[in-house]
Short mmCIF file of C-alpha atoms and ligand atoms in Angstrom, two decimals:
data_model
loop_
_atom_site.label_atom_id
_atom_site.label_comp_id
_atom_site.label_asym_id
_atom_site.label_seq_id
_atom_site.Cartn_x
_atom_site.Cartn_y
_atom_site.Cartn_z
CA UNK A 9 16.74 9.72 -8.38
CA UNK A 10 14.96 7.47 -10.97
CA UNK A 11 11.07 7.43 -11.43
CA UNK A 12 8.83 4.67 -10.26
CA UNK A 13 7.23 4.51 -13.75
CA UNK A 14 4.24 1.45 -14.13
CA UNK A 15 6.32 -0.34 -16.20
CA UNK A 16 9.15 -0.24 -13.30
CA UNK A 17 6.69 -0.66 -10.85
CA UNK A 18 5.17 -4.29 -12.70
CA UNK A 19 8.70 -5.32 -12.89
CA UNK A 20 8.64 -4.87 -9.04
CA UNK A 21 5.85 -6.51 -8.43
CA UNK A 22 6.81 -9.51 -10.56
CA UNK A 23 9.69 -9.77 -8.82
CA UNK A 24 8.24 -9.82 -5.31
CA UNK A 25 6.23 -12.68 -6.47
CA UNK A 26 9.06 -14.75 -8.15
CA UNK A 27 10.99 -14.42 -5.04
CA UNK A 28 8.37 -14.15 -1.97
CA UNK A 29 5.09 -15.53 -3.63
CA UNK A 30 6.00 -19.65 -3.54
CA UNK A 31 2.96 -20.72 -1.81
CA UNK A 32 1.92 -25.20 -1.03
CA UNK A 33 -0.24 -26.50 -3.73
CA UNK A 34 -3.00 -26.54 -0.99
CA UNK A 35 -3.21 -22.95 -0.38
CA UNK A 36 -2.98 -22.39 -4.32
CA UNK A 37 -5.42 -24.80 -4.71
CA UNK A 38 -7.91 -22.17 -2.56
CA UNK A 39 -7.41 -19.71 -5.92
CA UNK A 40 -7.92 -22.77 -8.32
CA UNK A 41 -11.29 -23.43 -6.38
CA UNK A 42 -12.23 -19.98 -5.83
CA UNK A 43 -11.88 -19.02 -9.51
CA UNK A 44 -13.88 -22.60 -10.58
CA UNK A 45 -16.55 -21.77 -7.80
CA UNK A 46 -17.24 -18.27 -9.97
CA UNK A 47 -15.75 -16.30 -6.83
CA UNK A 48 -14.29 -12.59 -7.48
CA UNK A 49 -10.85 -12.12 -8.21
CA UNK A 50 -9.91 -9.66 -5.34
CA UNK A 51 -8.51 -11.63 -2.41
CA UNK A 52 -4.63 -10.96 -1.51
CA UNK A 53 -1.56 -12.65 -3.34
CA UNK A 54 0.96 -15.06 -1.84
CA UNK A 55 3.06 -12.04 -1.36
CA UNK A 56 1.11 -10.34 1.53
CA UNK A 57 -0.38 -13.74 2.58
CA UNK A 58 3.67 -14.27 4.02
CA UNK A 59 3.47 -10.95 5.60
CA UNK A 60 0.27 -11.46 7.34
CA UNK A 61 1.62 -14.95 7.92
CA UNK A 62 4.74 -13.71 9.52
CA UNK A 63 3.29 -10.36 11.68
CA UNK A 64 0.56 -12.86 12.97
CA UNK A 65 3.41 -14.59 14.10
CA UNK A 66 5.56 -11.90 15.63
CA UNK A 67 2.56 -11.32 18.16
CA UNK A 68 1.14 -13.93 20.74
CA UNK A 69 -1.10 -15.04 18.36
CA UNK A 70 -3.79 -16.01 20.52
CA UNK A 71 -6.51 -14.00 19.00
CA UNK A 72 -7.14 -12.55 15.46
CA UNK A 73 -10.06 -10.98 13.50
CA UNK A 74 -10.22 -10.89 10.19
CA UNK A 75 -12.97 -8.78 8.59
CA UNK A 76 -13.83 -9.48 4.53
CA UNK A 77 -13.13 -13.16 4.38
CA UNK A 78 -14.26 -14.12 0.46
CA UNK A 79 -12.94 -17.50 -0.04
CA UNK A 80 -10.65 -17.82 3.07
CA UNK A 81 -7.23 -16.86 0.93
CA UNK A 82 -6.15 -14.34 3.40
CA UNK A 83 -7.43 -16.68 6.96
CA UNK A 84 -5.50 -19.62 5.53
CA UNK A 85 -2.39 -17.64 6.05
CA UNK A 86 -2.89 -15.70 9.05
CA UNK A 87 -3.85 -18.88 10.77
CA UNK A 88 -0.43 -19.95 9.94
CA UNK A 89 1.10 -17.40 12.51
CA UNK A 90 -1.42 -18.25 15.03
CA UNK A 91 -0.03 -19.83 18.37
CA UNK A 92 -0.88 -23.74 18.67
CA UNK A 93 -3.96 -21.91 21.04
CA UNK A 94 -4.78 -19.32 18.84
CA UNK A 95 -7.93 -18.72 17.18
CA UNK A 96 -9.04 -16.60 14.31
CA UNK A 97 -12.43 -15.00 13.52
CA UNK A 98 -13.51 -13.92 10.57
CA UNK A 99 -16.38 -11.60 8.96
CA UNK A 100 -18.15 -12.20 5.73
CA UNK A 101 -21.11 -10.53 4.44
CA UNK A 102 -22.19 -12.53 1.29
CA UNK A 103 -23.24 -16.23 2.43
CA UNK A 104 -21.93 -17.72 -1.13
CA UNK A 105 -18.68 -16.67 0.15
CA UNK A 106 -19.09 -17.41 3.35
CA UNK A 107 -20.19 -21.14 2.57
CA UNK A 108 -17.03 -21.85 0.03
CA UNK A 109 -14.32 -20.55 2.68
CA UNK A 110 -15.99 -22.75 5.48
CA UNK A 111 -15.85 -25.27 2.36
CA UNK A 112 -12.08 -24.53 2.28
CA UNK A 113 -11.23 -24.41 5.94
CA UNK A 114 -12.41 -28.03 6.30
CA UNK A 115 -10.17 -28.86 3.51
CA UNK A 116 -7.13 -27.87 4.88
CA UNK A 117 -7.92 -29.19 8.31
CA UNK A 118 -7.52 -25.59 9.91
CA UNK A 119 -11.90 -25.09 10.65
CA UNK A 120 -11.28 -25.83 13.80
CA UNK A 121 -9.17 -22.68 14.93
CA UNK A 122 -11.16 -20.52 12.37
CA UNK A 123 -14.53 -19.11 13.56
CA UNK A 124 -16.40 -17.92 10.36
CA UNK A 125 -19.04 -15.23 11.17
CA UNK A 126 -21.70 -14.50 8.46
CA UNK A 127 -23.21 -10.50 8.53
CA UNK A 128 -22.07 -7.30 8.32
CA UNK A 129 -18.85 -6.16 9.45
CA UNK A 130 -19.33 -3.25 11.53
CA UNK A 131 -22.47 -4.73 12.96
CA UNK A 132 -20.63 -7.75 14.40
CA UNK A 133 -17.45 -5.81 15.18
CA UNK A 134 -19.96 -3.84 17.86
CA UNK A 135 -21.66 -6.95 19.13
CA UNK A 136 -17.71 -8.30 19.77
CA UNK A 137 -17.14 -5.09 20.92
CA UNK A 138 -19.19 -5.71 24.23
CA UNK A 139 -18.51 -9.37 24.31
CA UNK A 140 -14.06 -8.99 24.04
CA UNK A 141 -12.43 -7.25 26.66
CA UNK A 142 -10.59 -4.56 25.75
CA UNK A 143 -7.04 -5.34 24.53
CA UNK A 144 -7.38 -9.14 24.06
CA UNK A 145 -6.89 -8.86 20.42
CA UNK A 146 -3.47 -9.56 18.76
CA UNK A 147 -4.26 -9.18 14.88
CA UNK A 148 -7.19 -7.28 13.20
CA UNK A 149 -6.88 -7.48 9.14
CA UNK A 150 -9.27 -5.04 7.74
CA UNK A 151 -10.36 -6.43 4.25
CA UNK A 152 -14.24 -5.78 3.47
CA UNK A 153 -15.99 -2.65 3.01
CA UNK A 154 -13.45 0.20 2.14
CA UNK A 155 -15.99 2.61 3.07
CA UNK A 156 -16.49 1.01 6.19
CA UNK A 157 -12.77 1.73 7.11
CA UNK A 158 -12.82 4.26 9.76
CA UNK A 159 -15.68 2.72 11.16
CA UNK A 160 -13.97 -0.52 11.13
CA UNK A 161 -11.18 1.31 13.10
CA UNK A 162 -13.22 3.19 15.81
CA UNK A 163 -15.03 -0.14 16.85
CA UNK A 164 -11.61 -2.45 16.28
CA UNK A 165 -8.88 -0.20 18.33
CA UNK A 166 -9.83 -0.53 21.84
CA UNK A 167 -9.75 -4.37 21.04
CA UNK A 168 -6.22 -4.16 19.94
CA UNK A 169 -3.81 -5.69 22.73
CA UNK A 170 -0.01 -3.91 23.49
CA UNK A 171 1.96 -5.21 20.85
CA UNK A 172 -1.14 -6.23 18.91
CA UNK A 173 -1.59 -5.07 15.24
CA UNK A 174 -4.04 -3.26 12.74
CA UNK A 175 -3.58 -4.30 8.95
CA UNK A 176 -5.34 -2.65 6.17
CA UNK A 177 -5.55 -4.55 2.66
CA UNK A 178 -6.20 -1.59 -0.10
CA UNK A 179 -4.75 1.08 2.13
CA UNK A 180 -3.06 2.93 -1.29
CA UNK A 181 -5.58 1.49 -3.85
CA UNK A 182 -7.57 -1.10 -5.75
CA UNK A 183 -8.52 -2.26 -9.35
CA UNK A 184 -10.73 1.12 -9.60
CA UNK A 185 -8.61 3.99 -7.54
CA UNK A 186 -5.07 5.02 -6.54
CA UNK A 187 -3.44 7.74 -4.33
CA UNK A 188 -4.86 11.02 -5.78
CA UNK A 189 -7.95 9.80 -7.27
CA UNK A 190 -11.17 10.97 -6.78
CA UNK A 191 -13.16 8.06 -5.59
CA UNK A 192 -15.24 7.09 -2.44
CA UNK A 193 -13.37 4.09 -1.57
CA UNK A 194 -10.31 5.74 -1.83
CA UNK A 195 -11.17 8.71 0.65
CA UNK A 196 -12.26 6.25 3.26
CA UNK A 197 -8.95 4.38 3.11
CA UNK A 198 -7.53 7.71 3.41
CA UNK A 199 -9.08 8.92 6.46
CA UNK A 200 -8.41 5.42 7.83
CA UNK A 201 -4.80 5.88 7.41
CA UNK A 202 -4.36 9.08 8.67
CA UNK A 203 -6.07 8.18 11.92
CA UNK A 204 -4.17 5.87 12.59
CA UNK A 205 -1.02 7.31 11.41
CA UNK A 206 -1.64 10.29 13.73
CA UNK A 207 -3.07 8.22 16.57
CA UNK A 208 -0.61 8.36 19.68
CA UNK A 209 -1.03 4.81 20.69
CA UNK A 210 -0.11 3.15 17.60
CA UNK A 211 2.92 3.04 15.18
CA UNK A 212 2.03 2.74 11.46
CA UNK A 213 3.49 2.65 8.00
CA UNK A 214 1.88 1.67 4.81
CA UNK A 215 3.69 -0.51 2.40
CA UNK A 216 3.23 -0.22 -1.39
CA UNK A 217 2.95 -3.97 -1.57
CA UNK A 218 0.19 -4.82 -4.13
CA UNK A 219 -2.37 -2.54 -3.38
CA UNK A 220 -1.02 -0.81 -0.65
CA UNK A 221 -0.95 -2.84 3.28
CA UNK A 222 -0.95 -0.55 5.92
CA UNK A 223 0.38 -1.93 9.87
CA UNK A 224 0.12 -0.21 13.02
CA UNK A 225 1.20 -1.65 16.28
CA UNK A 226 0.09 -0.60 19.37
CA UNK A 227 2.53 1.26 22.03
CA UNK A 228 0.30 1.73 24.54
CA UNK A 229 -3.11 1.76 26.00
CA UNK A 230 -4.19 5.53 25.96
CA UNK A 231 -6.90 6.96 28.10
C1 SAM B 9 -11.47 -8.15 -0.95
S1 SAM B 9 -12.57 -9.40 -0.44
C2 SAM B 9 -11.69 -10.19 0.89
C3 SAM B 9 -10.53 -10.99 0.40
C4 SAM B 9 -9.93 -11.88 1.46
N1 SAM B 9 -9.53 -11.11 2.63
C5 SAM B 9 -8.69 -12.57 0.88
O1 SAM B 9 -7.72 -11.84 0.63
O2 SAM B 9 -8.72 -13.80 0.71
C6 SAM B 9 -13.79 -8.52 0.46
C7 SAM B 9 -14.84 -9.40 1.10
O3 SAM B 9 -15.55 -8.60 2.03
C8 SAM B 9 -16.92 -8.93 1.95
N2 SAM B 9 -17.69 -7.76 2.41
C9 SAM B 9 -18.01 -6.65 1.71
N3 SAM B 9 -18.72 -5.81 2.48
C10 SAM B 9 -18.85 -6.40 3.69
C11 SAM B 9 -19.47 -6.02 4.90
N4 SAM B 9 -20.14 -4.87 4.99
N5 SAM B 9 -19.41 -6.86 5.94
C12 SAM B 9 -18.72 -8.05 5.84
N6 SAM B 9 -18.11 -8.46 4.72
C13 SAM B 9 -18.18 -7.64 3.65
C14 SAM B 9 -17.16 -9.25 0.48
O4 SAM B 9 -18.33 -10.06 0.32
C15 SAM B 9 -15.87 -9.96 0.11
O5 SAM B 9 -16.01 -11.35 0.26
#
């Protein structure tokens, strides 16, 4: 069998866009902003936008949480696989970011099914925590704090509805670390991964899309 060499592997990823990464001039027009606005370059690509799009969709789509929203990239398309009643709530820590993705939502006409949450993650996660009952949630898409990731996890599972979905951006790596490397951020994802891999209730597999997306469904509510 033939290597995955990096040049192979950019060829890949080129192609994935060419073919999966069309996107409407208004969600590009999110990027154009973002990048004029001075935002960081770090929020998904068209290509796992679809995804999230599409597994939002494959779910009742009633309730999602999003955690690491930057300039609403990623919410734009998972509120594309909500249900007409659906709702989506998302997380942001930094209130510049916070502001321009509000800025966004109103834009594209979507703020009113998109509940934007300024703080930290894991602190909000436990105040919804006591407010959701358990297993109301359809989608969580963990995006923020990599090191936060299997904290993110213990206060997002019992949330997770039957059928209902955990998606990690940066699950295999990130501009600074990869598989194998020695790096903080990377040894969170890890342990995020493998508790969920391992976790009875759940079904998981990590694509190397991008940076690596990692889904697990849940099978069952365990005790
Ligand atoms: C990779 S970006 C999110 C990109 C976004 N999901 C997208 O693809 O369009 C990560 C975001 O998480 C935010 N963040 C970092 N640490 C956080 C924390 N502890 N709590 C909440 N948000 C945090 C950052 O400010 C940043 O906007």
């Amino acid at each position: 069998m033939s290597e995955m060499t990096p040049q192979r592997w950019s060829r890949t990823s080129q192609y994935l866009t060419d073919v999966f990464g069309q996107e409407t001039p208004e969600m590009a027009a999110i990027t154009q902003n973002a990048r004029e606005a001075g935002l960081p370059e770090i929020a998904i690509d068209a290509v796992v936008g679809r995804l999230l799009k599409m597994l939002t969709a494959m779910t009742r789509g009633r309730l999602v949480i999003e955690v690491g929203t930057l300039g609403g990239y990623s919410a734009a398309w998972l509120e594309q696989g909500l249900a007409d009643d659906g709702r989506l709530i998302t997380i942001e820590i930094d209130p510049v970011h916070a502001a321009f993705a509000q800025r966004e939502f109103e834009r594209l006409g979507i703020a009113d099914r998109i509940e934007l949450r300024e703080g930290d993650a894991a602190h909000v996660l436990a105040g919804m925590a006591e407010q959701l009952s358990p297993g109301s949630v359809d989608v969580v898409f963990l995006d923020a704090d990599k090191q936060q990731y299997p904290r993110y996890w213990e206060l997002v599972k019992p949330m997770i509805a039957e059928g209902g979905l955990i998606i990690l951006d940066n699950a295999l790596g990130s501009g600074q670390w990869w598989v194998g490397d020695d790096h903080p951020d990377r040894h969170a994802a890890d342990r995020a991964c493998r508790a969920i891999a391992s976790d009875p209730d759940f079904d998981a597999v990590a694509f190397p899309l991008r940076q690596g997306v990692l889904v697990g469904r849940r099978i069952r509510i365990g005790r």
